[in-house]
Short mmCIF file of C-alpha atoms in Angstrom, two decimals:
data_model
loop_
_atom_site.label_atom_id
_atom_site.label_comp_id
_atom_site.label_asym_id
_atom_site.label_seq_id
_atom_site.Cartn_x
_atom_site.Cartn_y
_atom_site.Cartn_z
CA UNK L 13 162.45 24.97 -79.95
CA UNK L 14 159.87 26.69 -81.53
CA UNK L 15 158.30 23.69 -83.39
CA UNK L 16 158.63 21.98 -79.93
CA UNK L 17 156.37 24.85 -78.07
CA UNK L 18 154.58 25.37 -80.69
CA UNK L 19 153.39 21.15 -80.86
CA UNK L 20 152.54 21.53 -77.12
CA UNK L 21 150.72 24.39 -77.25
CA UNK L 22 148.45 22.34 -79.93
CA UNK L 23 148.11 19.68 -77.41
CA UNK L 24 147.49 21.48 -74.60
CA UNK L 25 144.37 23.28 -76.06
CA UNK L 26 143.55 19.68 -78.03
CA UNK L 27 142.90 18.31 -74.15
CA UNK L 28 141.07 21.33 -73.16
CA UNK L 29 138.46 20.85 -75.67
CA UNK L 30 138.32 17.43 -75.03
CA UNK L 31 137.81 18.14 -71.74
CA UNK L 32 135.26 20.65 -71.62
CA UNK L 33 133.35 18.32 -74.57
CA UNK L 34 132.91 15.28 -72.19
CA UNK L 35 131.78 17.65 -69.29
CA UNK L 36 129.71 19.41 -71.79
CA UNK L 37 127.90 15.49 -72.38
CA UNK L 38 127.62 15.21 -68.78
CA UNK L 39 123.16 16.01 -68.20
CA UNK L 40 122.88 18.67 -65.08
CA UNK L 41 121.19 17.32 -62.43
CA UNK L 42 118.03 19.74 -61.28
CA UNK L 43 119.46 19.64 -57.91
CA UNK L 44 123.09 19.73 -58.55
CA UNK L 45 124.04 23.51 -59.98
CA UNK L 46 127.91 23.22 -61.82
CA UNK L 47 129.12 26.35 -63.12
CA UNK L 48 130.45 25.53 -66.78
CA UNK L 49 133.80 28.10 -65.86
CA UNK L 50 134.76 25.89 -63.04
CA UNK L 51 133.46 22.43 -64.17
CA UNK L 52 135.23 19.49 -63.00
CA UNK L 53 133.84 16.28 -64.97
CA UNK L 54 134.59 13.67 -62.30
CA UNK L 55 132.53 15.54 -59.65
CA UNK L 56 129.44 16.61 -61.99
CA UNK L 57 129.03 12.63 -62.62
CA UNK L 58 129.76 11.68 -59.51
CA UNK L 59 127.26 14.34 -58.22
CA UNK L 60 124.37 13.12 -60.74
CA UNK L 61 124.78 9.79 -59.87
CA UNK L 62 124.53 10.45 -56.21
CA UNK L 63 122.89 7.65 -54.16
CA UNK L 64 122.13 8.03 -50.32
CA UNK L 65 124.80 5.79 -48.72
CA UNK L 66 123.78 2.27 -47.44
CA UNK L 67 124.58 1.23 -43.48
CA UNK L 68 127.16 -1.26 -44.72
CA UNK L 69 128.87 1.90 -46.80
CA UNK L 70 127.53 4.01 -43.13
CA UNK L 71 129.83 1.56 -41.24
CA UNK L 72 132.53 1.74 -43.41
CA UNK L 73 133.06 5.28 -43.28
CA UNK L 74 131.94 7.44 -40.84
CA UNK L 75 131.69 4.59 -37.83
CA UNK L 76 134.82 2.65 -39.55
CA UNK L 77 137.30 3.40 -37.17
CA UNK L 78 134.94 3.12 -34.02
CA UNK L 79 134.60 -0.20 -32.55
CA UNK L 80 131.72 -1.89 -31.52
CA UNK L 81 132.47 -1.28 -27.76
CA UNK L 82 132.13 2.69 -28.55
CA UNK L 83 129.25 2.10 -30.65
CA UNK L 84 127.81 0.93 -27.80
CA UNK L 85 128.87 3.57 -25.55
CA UNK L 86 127.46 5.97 -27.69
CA UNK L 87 124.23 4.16 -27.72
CA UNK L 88 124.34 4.52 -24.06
CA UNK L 89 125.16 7.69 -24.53
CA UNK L 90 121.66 8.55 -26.24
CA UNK L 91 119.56 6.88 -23.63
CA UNK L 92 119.76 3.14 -25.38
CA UNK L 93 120.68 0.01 -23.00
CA UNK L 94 119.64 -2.85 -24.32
CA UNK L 95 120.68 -3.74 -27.64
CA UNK L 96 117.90 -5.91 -29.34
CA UNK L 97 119.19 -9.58 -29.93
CA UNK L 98 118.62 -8.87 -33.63
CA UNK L 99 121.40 -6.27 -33.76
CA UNK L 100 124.83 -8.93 -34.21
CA UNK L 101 126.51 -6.85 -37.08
CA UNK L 102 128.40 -4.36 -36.80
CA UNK L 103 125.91 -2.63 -39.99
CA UNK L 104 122.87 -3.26 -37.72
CA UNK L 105 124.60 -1.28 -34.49
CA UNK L 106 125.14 1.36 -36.63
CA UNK L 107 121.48 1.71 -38.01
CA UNK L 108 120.38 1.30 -34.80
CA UNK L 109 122.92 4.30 -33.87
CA UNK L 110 121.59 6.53 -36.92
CA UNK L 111 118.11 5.91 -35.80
CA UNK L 112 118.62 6.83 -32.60
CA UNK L 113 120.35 9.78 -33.89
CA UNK L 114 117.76 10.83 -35.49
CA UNK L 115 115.48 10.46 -32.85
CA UNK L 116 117.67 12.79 -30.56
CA UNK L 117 117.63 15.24 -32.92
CA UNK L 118 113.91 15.45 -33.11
CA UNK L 119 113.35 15.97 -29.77
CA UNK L 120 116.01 18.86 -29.33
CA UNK L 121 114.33 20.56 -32.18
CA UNK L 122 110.80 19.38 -30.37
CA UNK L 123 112.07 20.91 -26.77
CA UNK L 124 113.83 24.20 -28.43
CA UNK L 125 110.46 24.74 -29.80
CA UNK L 126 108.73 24.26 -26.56
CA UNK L 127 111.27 26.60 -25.54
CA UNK L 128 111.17 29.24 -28.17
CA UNK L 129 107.18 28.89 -27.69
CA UNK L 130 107.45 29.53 -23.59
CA UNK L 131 109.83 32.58 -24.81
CA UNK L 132 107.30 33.99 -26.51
CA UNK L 133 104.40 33.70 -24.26
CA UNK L 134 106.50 35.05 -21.45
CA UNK L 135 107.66 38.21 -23.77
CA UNK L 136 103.24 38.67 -24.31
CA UNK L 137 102.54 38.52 -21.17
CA UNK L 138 105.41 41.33 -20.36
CA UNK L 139 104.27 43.43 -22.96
CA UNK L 140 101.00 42.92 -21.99
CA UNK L 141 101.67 44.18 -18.47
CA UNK L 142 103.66 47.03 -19.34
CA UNK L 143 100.91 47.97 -21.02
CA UNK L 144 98.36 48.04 -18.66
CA UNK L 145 100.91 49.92 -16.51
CA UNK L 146 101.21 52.39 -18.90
CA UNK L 147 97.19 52.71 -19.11
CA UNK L 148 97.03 53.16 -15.55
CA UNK L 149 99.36 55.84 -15.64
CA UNK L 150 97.55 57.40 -18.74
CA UNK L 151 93.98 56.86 -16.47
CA UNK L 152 95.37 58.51 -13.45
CA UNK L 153 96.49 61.75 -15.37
CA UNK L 154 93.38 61.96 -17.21
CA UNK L 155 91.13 61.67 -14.14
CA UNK L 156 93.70 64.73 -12.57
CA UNK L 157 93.30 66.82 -15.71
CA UNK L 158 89.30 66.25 -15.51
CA UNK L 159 89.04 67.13 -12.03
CA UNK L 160 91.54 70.06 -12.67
CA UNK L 161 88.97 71.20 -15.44
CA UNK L 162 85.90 70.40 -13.61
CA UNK L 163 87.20 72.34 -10.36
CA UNK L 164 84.98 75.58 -9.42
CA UNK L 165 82.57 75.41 -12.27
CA UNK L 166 79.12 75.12 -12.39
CA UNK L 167 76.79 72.34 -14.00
CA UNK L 168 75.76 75.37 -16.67
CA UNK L 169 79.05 76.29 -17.42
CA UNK L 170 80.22 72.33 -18.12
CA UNK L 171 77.18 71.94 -19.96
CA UNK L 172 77.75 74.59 -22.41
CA UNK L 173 81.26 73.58 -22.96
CA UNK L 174 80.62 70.22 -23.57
CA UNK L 175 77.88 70.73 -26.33
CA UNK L 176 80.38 73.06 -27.75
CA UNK L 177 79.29 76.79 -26.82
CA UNK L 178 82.15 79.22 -28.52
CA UNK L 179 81.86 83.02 -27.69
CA UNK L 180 79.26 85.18 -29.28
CA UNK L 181 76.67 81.75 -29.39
CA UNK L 182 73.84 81.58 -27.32
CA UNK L 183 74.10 79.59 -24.46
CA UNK L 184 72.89 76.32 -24.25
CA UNK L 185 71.93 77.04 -20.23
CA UNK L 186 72.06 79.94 -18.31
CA UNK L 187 71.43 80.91 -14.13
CA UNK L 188 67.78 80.99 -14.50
CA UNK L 189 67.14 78.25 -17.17
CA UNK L 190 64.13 75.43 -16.42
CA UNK L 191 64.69 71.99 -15.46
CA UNK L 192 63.29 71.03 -18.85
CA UNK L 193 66.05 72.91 -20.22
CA UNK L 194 69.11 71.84 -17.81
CA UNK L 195 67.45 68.45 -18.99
CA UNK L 196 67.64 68.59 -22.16
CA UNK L 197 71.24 69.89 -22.29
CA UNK L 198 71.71 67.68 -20.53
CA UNK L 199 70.99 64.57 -22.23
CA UNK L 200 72.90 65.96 -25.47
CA UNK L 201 76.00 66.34 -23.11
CA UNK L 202 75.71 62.59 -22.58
CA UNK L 203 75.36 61.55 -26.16
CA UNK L 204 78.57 63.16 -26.88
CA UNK L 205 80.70 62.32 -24.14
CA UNK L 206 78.88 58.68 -23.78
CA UNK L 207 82.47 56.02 -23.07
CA UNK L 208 80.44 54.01 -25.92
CA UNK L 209 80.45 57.03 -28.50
CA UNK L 210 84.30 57.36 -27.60
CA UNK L 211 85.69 53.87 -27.84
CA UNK L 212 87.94 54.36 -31.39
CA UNK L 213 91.09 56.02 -29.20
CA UNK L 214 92.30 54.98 -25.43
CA UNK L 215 93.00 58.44 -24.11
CA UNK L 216 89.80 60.10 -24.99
CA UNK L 217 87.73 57.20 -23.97
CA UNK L 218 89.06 57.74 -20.35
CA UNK L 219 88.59 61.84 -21.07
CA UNK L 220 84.91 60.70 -21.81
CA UNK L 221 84.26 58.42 -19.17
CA UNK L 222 85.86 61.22 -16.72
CA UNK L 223 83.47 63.48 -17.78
CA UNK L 224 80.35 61.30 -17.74
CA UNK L 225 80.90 60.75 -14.29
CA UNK L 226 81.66 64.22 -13.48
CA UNK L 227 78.57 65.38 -15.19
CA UNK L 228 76.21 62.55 -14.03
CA UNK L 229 77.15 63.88 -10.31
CA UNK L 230 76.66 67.39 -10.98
CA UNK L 231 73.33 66.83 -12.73
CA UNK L 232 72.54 64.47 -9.45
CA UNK L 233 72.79 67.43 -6.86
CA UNK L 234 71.07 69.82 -9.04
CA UNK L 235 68.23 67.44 -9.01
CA UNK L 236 68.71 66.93 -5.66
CA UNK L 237 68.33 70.90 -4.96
CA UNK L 238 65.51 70.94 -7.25
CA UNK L 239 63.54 68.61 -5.60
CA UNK L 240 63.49 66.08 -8.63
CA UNK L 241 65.25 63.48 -6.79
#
């Protein structure tokens, strides 16, 4: 009994190594990975000597147990009538068929596509309009806060704020200041709160442009008053 186990034991591991020698002979293919612990020598070679299947081998398996008759009706099926007189075999249905096929699968990839591209544009233009909604919004509290700040205060007291008077300076104009001066703070008020000199960042742009109007009016009546109209 021993001997016995012992003799197929030998043979056993004898047909292993043969085994794993002819798979070992076998050339990869690039596009074929095998891993060597689970290598199976039949389907390596039959994977490197893969060839795309003909129509005859095309009619013979996957359309083999379909009749002409349902051929046809899947023709019909994809949009195809007429059968061109050249079409007799069986094989030449079925190209016909796979071309067809393939030609049905190009446009549903062509019209989800189209699709996914509409999907897109209409998500934009969402965005896009929920954005300007939310600038409005953004606008119409800005303009409140600016006519909030602006409310009961003089064009000399907006004027030294804006060109950045801070307690203990002297002021940039006072109550009995010259036009020449009111002018000339003026004009260095509008370089710094110019909309063109503020265009890096949305909410102070429309804090600038706020003030530029609210300053431009101001220094409008006081030349009004002055008689420099």
């Amino acid at each position: 009994t021993t001997t016995t186990t012992t003799t197929t034991t030998t043979t056993t591991a004898k047909r292993r190594t043969t085994r794993i020698k002819r798979a070992k002979s076998v050339p990869e293919s690039p596009e074929v990975f095998c891993e060597r612990s689970n290598m199976n020598k039949s389907r390596c070679r039959a994977a490197y000597s893969f060839k795309p299947p003909s129509f005859s081998e095309l009619s013979s398996g996957r359309y083999a147990g379909m009749s002409i008759r349902e051929i046809r009706v899947q023709l019909a099926r994809l949009g195809v009538t007429n059968i061109p007189p050249h079409c007799t075999e069986k094989s030449d249905i079925v190209k016909l068929l796979v071309e067809e096929e393939k030609k049905a699968e190009e446009r549903k990839k062509a019209e989800l596509e189209r699709i996914r591209i509409e999907r897109e544009k209409l998500e934009a233009k969402a965005r896009s309009e929920r954005e300007a909604r939310r600038r409005e919004k953004k606008r119409v509290l800005i303009a409140k806060q600016v006519e909030r700040w602006a409310r009961r205060k003089s064009l000399s007291e907006i004027l030294n704020h804006v060109n950045g008077y801070a307690r203990g300076d002297k002021l940039f104009v006072h109550r009995r200041s010259t036009y020449a001066t009111v002018n000339k703070a003026f004009r260095k008020a509008c370089l710094k709160i110019h909309p063109d000199k503020n265009m890096g960042d949305f909410d102070k742009h429309v804090k600038a442009t706020e003030q530029f109007k609210v300053v431009n009016q101001l220094f409008a009546d006081y030349k009004e008053r002055m008689g420099w109209a």
